[in-house]
Amino acid sequence: MQTPSEDKQQGKAAEWSSRSVGSNWQHQFFYLAIKMGGRRLAYLLLYFVVGYYVLFSRLARERASHYLQRRFPLATGMQKLWHCYRLILSFGKVLIDRAVVGIMGPESFAVCLDGREELLKLRDENNGMILMAAHVGCWQVAMSALDFLQRPVHMLMRHEDGDIDRHYYEHAGIERPYQVIDPTGYLGGTLEMLGALKQGQIVSVMGDRLLGSDRSTVAVDFLGEQAYLPFSAYKIASATGAPVVVFFTDKDGPASYRLQLAKVIRVPELSGRSEETFRPFAAEFSAALEGYCQEHPYQFFNFFNMWLKQQPIIEE
Amino acid sequence: MDTKEKLKQVLIEELNLEDMTQDEIDNDDALFGEGLGLDSLDAVELVVVVQKHFGVEIKDMEEGRPALQSISSLAAFIEEKQKGCTRKSPSPFSVASLERE
């Protein structure tokens, strides 16, 4: 059953876009601050900018509320604002860190990887590997820390025209460390993903949001309500024998990140495409993600309403 | 049964097109989007089905894109691959190599 606020949100579904809330000059302002005073100066400015957004941007509050109202269901009035402030502040810090890595070099941050040996073992199975991340922490950190696998990495992602926050490699002017598979391309990029996995390569996908023309979702419990997660990756895993490696990153210090292998999901050979077939695997992912949210309540940056059955069409 | 008819039969059975008959599927209908109305998830199943029933692997996008246009193009791809496999058995060079060993 939907709440009145959800009904209202459903009406707005088609308007949803992942484009940056801030304007271009605001991003440039922060890049300049990083160049002049490093990460600390940028953080200092961020406290005020986030305060402004939380107080005066309804859009920012609304986007944060999908998650926060489920993660902190008992929060009232000022508590809600405080949670919103902390969440957006953490997100801002991640965006700054991403720029710092590009502008000042990767040595600006320490990255600790848990699960290196297991990842190497999975790689050596030669069935390819589906790295399933989520919009938590800073997934770009993970991508920059996977060199040791010595396999090409393909990332299913879409850089929207309105996205003005740059990736760390764009700041650094270096070659992108992964190849992009466009989910709006031919057959949603599935053939490219299959091809890469068959060659023992790595495909990275987001397990918590639909991309491109994919409309295959399955309802699973997430933070006490039914959320709709994509299941195409599990179908691909079933077809190729590739393990689904769930990994999350978290910012565990002012200048450090932790990359953690949270779970390995094995999908046996399964025929058909019903959501029921793949629900158990999506539920495994959801449980891992919920565990992450309990541990790191302010590092979940999926501002998309994943509890909405009618999935929004992302603006072209 | 020729490859096209077998392909249609397999698609109906494996991709849950039970409301269609083989006669209703035109050889030149687009498999995806308009036409048969298959989607990206069906594409994964289709790759698996072709390997399972015809022993032919669609390895990548370069091969897959032209092959997965219609029943005709997919059947032609399968037949070509199957012929290729037959042709591969011992070439004069490999026979000579074996003899040397």
Coordinates of C-alpha atoms in Angstrom, one line a residue:
Chain A
M1 CA 0.0 0.0 0.0
Q2 CA 1.3 3.4 -0.8
T3 CA 1.4 6.5 1.4
P4 CA 0.0 9.8 0.0
S5 CA 3.5 11.1 -0.3
E6 CA 4.4 8.1 -2.5
D7 CA 1.4 8.6 -4.7
K8 CA 2.6 12.2 -5.2
Q9 CA 6.1 11.0 -6.0
Q10 CA 4.7 8.5 -8.5
G11 CA 3.1 11.3 -10.4
K12 CA 6.5 12.9 -10.7
A13 CA 8.2 9.7 -11.7
A14 CA 8.8 10.6 -15.3
E15 CA 10.5 13.8 -14.2
W16 CA 13.3 12.1 -12.3
S17 CA 16.9 12.7 -13.5
S18 CA 20.2 11.9 -11.9
R19 CA 21.7 15.1 -13.1
S20 CA 23.7 17.2 -10.6
V21 CA 21.8 19.5 -8.4
G22 CA 24.6 22.1 -8.2
S23 CA 25.4 24.4 -11.0
N24 CA 28.6 24.4 -13.1
W25 CA 30.1 27.5 -11.4
Q26 CA 29.5 25.9 -8.0
H27 CA 31.5 22.8 -9.0
Q28 CA 34.3 25.0 -10.5
F29 CA 34.3 27.0 -7.2
F30 CA 35.1 23.8 -5.3
Y31 CA 37.7 22.7 -7.7
L32 CA 39.4 26.1 -7.3
A33 CA 39.2 25.8 -3.5
I34 CA 40.9 22.3 -3.7
K35 CA 43.7 23.8 -5.8
M36 CA 44.2 26.7 -3.4
G37 CA 43.7 25.1 0.0
G38 CA 43.4 21.4 -0.5
R39 CA 40.7 19.1 0.8
R40 CA 40.3 20.9 4.1
L41 CA 39.4 24.2 2.7
A42 CA 36.9 22.6 0.3
Y43 CA 35.3 20.7 3.3
L44 CA 35.1 23.9 5.3
L45 CA 33.1 25.6 2.5
L46 CA 31.0 22.5 2.0
Y47 CA 29.6 22.8 5.6
F48 CA 28.0 26.1 4.6
V49 CA 26.9 25.2 1.1
V50 CA 25.2 22.0 2.3
G51 CA 23.5 24.0 5.1
Y52 CA 22.1 26.3 2.4
Y53 CA 20.9 23.4 0.3
V54 CA 19.2 21.6 3.2
L55 CA 17.4 24.7 4.2
F56 CA 16.4 26.1 0.9
S57 CA 16.4 23.3 -1.8
R58 CA 13.2 21.3 -1.7
L59 CA 14.6 19.1 -4.5
A60 CA 17.7 18.2 -2.4
R61 CA 15.5 17.4 0.6
E62 CA 13.0 15.4 -1.4
R63 CA 15.7 13.3 -3.1
A64 CA 17.3 12.5 0.2
S65 CA 14.0 11.7 1.9
H66 CA 13.3 8.5 0.0
Y67 CA 16.1 6.7 1.8
L68 CA 16.1 8.7 5.1
Q69 CA 12.4 8.2 5.9
R70 CA 13.0 4.4 5.7
R71 CA 16.4 4.4 7.5
F72 CA 15.2 6.7 10.2
P73 CA 11.4 6.1 10.4
L74 CA 11.0 7.6 13.8
A75 CA 12.8 10.9 13.0
T76 CA 10.8 14.1 13.4
G77 CA 11.1 17.7 12.4
M78 CA 14.6 18.9 13.2
Q79 CA 16.0 15.4 13.4
K80 CA 14.9 14.9 9.8
L81 CA 16.8 18.0 8.8
W82 CA 19.8 16.9 10.7
H83 CA 19.9 13.5 9.0
C84 CA 19.4 15.2 5.6
Y85 CA 22.3 17.6 6.4
R86 CA 24.6 14.7 7.4
L87 CA 23.7 12.6 4.3
I88 CA 24.3 15.5 1.9
L89 CA 27.4 16.5 3.7
S90 CA 28.9 13.0 3.3
F91 CA 27.9 13.0 -0.4
G92 CA 29.6 16.4 -0.9
K93 CA 32.7 15.1 0.8
V94 CA 32.8 12.1 -1.6
L95 CA 32.5 14.5 -4.6
I96 CA 35.3 16.6 -3.2
D97 CA 37.5 13.5 -2.5
R98 CA 36.9 12.4 -6.1
A99 CA 38.1 15.7 -7.3
V100 CA 41.1 15.7 -4.9
V101 CA 42.3 12.3 -6.2
G102 CA 42.2 13.7 -9.7
I103 CA 43.7 17.1 -8.9
M104 CA 46.3 16.2 -6.3
G105 CA 46.9 12.5 -7.1
P106 CA 45.8 9.1 -5.8
E107 CA 48.4 9.3 -3.0
S108 CA 46.1 11.9 -1.3
F109 CA 44.0 9.0 0.0
A110 CA 44.7 5.6 1.5
V111 CA 42.6 2.8 0.2
C112 CA 42.3 -0.4 2.2
L113 CA 41.0 -3.5 0.3
D114 CA 39.4 -6.4 2.2
G115 CA 39.1 -9.5 0.2
R116 CA 42.0 -9.3 -2.2
E117 CA 42.9 -13.0 -2.0
E118 CA 39.3 -14.0 -2.7
L119 CA 39.0 -11.7 -5.6
L120 CA 42.2 -13.3 -7.1
K121 CA 40.7 -16.7 -6.7
L122 CA 37.5 -15.7 -8.4
R123 CA 39.4 -14.2 -11.2
D124 CA 41.3 -17.4 -11.7
E125 CA 38.1 -19.3 -12.2
N126 CA 38.1 -17.7 -15.7
N127 CA 34.3 -17.3 -15.9
G128 CA 34.6 -13.5 -15.8
M129 CA 33.3 -11.6 -12.8
I130 CA 30.4 -9.3 -12.3
L131 CA 31.3 -6.7 -9.8
M132 CA 28.1 -5.5 -8.3
A133 CA 28.4 -2.1 -6.5
A134 CA 25.8 0.3 -5.2
H135 CA 25.5 4.0 -4.9
V136 CA 27.4 4.0 -1.6
G137 CA 30.7 5.4 -0.5
C138 CA 32.8 6.2 -3.5
W139 CA 32.7 3.4 -6.1
Q140 CA 35.3 5.2 -8.2
V141 CA 37.8 4.4 -5.4
A142 CA 37.1 0.8 -6.0
M143 CA 37.6 1.0 -9.7
S144 CA 41.0 2.7 -9.1
A145 CA 42.0 -0.1 -6.7
L146 CA 41.3 -3.0 -9.0
D147 CA 44.5 -2.8 -11.1
F148 CA 45.9 -5.9 -9.3
L149 CA 43.3 -8.1 -11.0
Q150 CA 45.0 -7.4 -14.3
R151 CA 41.8 -7.9 -16.3
P152 CA 40.0 -5.3 -18.4
V153 CA 37.1 -3.7 -16.5
H154 CA 33.9 -2.7 -18.2
M155 CA 31.5 -0.4 -16.4
L156 CA 27.8 -0.3 -17.2
M157 CA 27.2 3.4 -16.8
R158 CA 25.7 6.4 -18.3
H159 CA 27.2 9.9 -18.1
E160 CA 24.3 12.2 -18.4
D161 CA 24.5 15.4 -20.4
G162 CA 23.6 17.4 -17.3
D163 CA 26.3 15.7 -15.1
I164 CA 28.9 18.4 -14.4
D165 CA 30.7 16.7 -11.5
R166 CA 33.7 15.2 -13.1
H167 CA 35.3 11.8 -12.5
Y168 CA 38.8 11.7 -10.9
Y169 CA 40.4 10.7 -14.2
E170 CA 38.9 13.6 -15.9
H171 CA 40.4 16.0 -13.4
A172 CA 43.8 14.2 -13.7
G173 CA 43.6 14.2 -17.5
I174 CA 44.5 10.5 -17.6
E175 CA 42.9 7.7 -19.6
R176 CA 39.8 6.3 -18.1
P177 CA 40.7 3.1 -16.2
Y178 CA 37.7 1.2 -17.4
Q179 CA 35.7 0.8 -20.5
V180 CA 32.1 2.1 -20.6
I181 CA 29.2 0.0 -21.7
D182 CA 26.3 2.3 -22.5
P183 CA 23.0 0.9 -21.0
T184 CA 21.1 2.9 -23.6
G185 CA 23.0 1.2 -26.4
Y186 CA 22.0 -1.8 -28.5
L187 CA 20.0 -4.3 -26.3
G188 CA 21.0 -2.4 -23.2
G189 CA 24.6 -3.4 -23.6
T190 CA 23.8 -7.0 -22.7
L191 CA 25.8 -8.5 -25.6
E192 CA 28.8 -6.4 -24.7
M193 CA 28.6 -7.7 -21.1
L194 CA 28.2 -11.3 -22.2
G195 CA 31.2 -10.9 -24.6
A196 CA 33.4 -9.4 -21.9
L197 CA 32.5 -12.1 -19.4
K198 CA 33.1 -14.9 -21.9
Q199 CA 36.6 -13.6 -22.3
G200 CA 37.2 -13.8 -18.5
Q201 CA 36.9 -10.0 -18.1
I202 CA 35.2 -7.9 -15.4
V203 CA 31.9 -6.2 -15.8
S204 CA 30.8 -3.7 -13.1
V205 CA 27.2 -2.9 -12.6
M206 CA 25.1 -1.1 -10.0
G207 CA 22.8 -3.5 -8.1
D208 CA 20.5 -0.8 -6.8
R209 CA 19.3 1.1 -9.8
L210 CA 17.9 0.4 -13.2
L211 CA 19.8 1.8 -16.2
G212 CA 18.9 2.5 -19.8
S213 CA 16.0 0.6 -21.2
D214 CA 16.1 -2.2 -18.7
R215 CA 12.7 -2.5 -16.9
S216 CA 13.3 -5.9 -15.3
T217 CA 12.9 -5.4 -11.6
V218 CA 12.1 -7.6 -8.7
A219 CA 10.6 -6.6 -5.4
V220 CA 12.7 -7.4 -2.3
D221 CA 12.6 -6.2 1.2
F222 CA 14.9 -3.3 1.8
L223 CA 14.8 -1.2 5.0
G224 CA 11.4 -2.5 6.0
E225 CA 9.6 -2.0 2.6
Q226 CA 9.5 -3.6 -0.8
A227 CA 12.1 -2.0 -3.0
Y228 CA 12.5 -2.7 -6.7
L229 CA 16.0 -3.9 -7.8
P230 CA 17.2 -4.8 -11.2
F231 CA 17.8 -8.5 -11.9
S232 CA 19.3 -8.6 -15.4
A233 CA 22.8 -9.0 -13.9
Y234 CA 21.8 -12.3 -12.2
K235 CA 20.4 -13.6 -15.5
I236 CA 23.7 -12.7 -17.2
A237 CA 25.6 -14.5 -14.3
S238 CA 23.4 -17.5 -14.8
A239 CA 24.2 -17.6 -18.6
T240 CA 27.9 -17.2 -18.2
G241 CA 28.7 -18.8 -14.8
A242 CA 30.3 -15.6 -13.7
P243 CA 30.2 -15.0 -9.9
V244 CA 28.4 -11.9 -8.7
V245 CA 30.8 -10.1 -6.4
V246 CA 29.1 -7.6 -4.2
F247 CA 31.5 -4.9 -3.0
F248 CA 31.0 -1.7 -1.2
T249 CA 33.2 1.2 -0.3
D250 CA 33.0 3.4 2.7
K251 CA 34.9 6.5 3.8
D252 CA 36.4 5.3 7.1
G253 CA 38.6 8.4 7.8
P254 CA 39.2 11.9 6.6
A255 CA 41.6 10.7 4.0
S256 CA 40.9 7.0 3.7
Y257 CA 38.5 4.6 2.1
R258 CA 37.8 1.0 2.7
L259 CA 36.8 -1.3 -0.2
Q260 CA 35.1 -4.4 1.1
L261 CA 34.0 -7.6 -0.6
A262 CA 30.7 -8.0 1.0
K263 CA 29.3 -11.1 -0.6
V264 CA 29.8 -13.5 -3.5
I265 CA 26.5 -14.6 -5.1
R266 CA 26.6 -17.7 -7.2
V267 CA 23.8 -18.0 -9.7
P268 CA 23.3 -21.5 -11.1
E269 CA 22.2 -22.1 -14.7
L270 CA 18.6 -21.1 -14.8
S271 CA 16.2 -20.9 -17.7
G272 CA 13.5 -18.4 -18.1
R273 CA 13.3 -14.8 -17.1
S274 CA 10.7 -14.6 -14.5
E275 CA 11.4 -12.2 -11.6
E276 CA 10.6 -15.0 -9.2
T277 CA 13.5 -17.0 -10.5
F278 CA 16.0 -14.3 -9.6
R279 CA 14.4 -12.9 -6.5
P280 CA 16.6 -14.9 -4.1
F281 CA 19.7 -13.4 -5.6
A282 CA 18.4 -9.9 -5.5
A283 CA 17.4 -10.5 -1.9
E284 CA 20.9 -11.5 -1.0
F285 CA 22.2 -8.3 -2.5
S286 CA 19.5 -6.3 -0.7
A287 CA 20.4 -7.9 2.7
A288 CA 24.1 -7.0 2.1
L289 CA 23.2 -3.4 1.2
E290 CA 20.9 -3.1 4.2
G291 CA 23.8 -4.3 6.5
Y292 CA 25.9 -1.6 4.9
C293 CA 23.2 1.1 5.6
Q294 CA 23.0 0.0 9.2
E295 CA 26.7 0.3 9.6
H296 CA 27.2 3.5 7.5
P297 CA 23.8 5.4 7.6
Y298 CA 25.1 8.5 5.9
Q299 CA 27.0 6.9 3.0
F300 CA 24.0 5.7 0.9
F301 CA 23.9 8.0 -2.1
N302 CA 21.1 6.5 -4.2
F303 CA 18.8 9.5 -4.4
F304 CA 16.5 7.6 -6.7
N305 CA 13.2 6.3 -5.3
M306 CA 13.9 2.6 -5.5
W307 CA 10.7 1.9 -3.5
L308 CA 8.6 3.1 -6.4
K309 CA 7.0 0.3 -8.4
Q310 CA 6.6 2.3 -11.5
Q311 CA 10.2 3.0 -12.3
P312 CA 10.9 6.4 -13.6
I313 CA 12.1 7.0 -17.1
I314 CA 15.5 8.8 -16.9
E315 CA 15.4 12.0 -18.9
E316 CA 17.2 11.8 -22.2
Chain B
M1 CA 13.4 -29.6 -40.0
D2 CA 15.4 -26.7 -41.4
T3 CA 17.3 -24.3 -39.1
K4 CA 14.7 -21.5 -39.4
E5 CA 11.8 -23.8 -38.3
K6 CA 13.8 -25.3 -35.5
L7 CA 14.8 -21.9 -34.4
K8 CA 11.2 -20.7 -34.3
Q9 CA 10.2 -23.8 -32.3
V10 CA 13.0 -23.3 -29.8
L11 CA 12.1 -19.6 -29.4
I12 CA 8.5 -20.4 -28.7
E13 CA 9.4 -23.0 -26.2
E14 CA 12.3 -21.3 -24.4
L15 CA 11.3 -17.6 -24.6
N16 CA 7.8 -18.1 -23.5
L17 CA 6.2 -17.1 -26.8
E18 CA 3.5 -19.8 -26.3
D19 CA 0.8 -17.5 -27.7
M20 CA 2.5 -17.6 -31.1
T21 CA 2.8 -20.4 -33.7
Q22 CA 5.7 -21.0 -36.0
D23 CA 3.6 -19.9 -38.9
E24 CA 2.9 -16.5 -37.3
I25 CA 6.6 -15.7 -37.1
D26 CA 7.9 -14.2 -40.2
N27 CA 11.5 -15.0 -41.1
D28 CA 12.3 -11.4 -41.5
D29 CA 10.5 -10.0 -38.5
A30 CA 12.8 -8.0 -36.2
L31 CA 13.5 -10.1 -33.1
F32 CA 13.8 -7.2 -30.8
G33 CA 11.6 -4.2 -30.3
E34 CA 8.8 -4.1 -32.8
G35 CA 8.4 -7.5 -34.5
L36 CA 8.7 -10.3 -32.0
G37 CA 9.0 -7.8 -29.1
L38 CA 12.0 -9.4 -27.4
D39 CA 14.1 -7.3 -25.0
S40 CA 17.6 -7.2 -23.6
L41 CA 16.9 -10.0 -21.1
D42 CA 15.6 -12.2 -23.9
A43 CA 18.8 -11.5 -25.8
V44 CA 20.8 -13.2 -23.0
E45 CA 18.4 -16.2 -23.1
L46 CA 18.7 -16.3 -26.8
V47 CA 22.5 -16.5 -26.7
V48 CA 22.2 -19.4 -24.2
V49 CA 19.5 -21.1 -26.3
V50 CA 21.5 -20.9 -29.5
Q51 CA 24.5 -22.5 -27.8
K52 CA 22.3 -25.2 -26.1
H53 CA 20.3 -26.2 -29.1
F54 CA 22.7 -25.5 -32.0
G55 CA 26.1 -25.7 -30.4
V56 CA 27.0 -22.3 -31.7
E57 CA 28.4 -19.6 -29.4
I58 CA 27.7 -15.9 -30.0
K59 CA 30.9 -14.5 -28.6
D60 CA 30.5 -10.8 -28.7
M61 CA 28.7 -7.7 -30.0
E62 CA 30.4 -7.8 -33.4
E63 CA 29.0 -11.3 -34.1
G64 CA 25.8 -10.8 -32.2
R65 CA 24.5 -7.6 -33.6
P66 CA 24.1 -8.7 -37.2
A67 CA 23.1 -12.2 -36.3
L68 CA 20.3 -11.2 -33.9
Q69 CA 18.3 -9.1 -36.3
S70 CA 15.8 -11.7 -37.5
I71 CA 15.1 -15.5 -37.8
S72 CA 16.7 -15.4 -41.2
S73 CA 19.9 -13.7 -40.1
L74 CA 20.2 -15.9 -37.0
A75 CA 19.7 -19.1 -39.0
A76 CA 22.3 -18.0 -41.5
F77 CA 24.7 -17.3 -38.7
I78 CA 24.1 -20.7 -37.1
E79 CA 24.5 -22.5 -40.4
E80 CA 27.7 -20.7 -41.2
K81 CA 29.2 -21.5 -37.8
Q82 CA 28.1 -25.1 -38.0
K83 CA 29.7 -25.4 -41.5
G84 CA 32.8 -23.7 -40.2
C85 CA 33.1 -26.3 -37.4
T86 CA 32.9 -29.1 -40.0
R87 CA 35.5 -27.5 -42.2
K88 CA 37.9 -27.1 -39.4
S89 CA 38.5 -30.9 -39.0
P90 CA 42.0 -31.8 -40.0
S91 CA 43.5 -29.3 -42.4
P92 CA 46.4 -30.5 -44.6
F93 CA 48.7 -28.6 -42.3
S94 CA 47.6 -30.2 -39.1
V95 CA 47.6 -33.7 -40.7
A96 CA 51.1 -33.1 -41.9
S97 CA 52.1 -31.9 -38.4
L98 CA 50.6 -35.0 -36.8
E99 CA 52.4 -37.3 -39.3
R100 CA 55.7 -35.6 -38.4
E101 CA 55.1 -36.3 -34.7

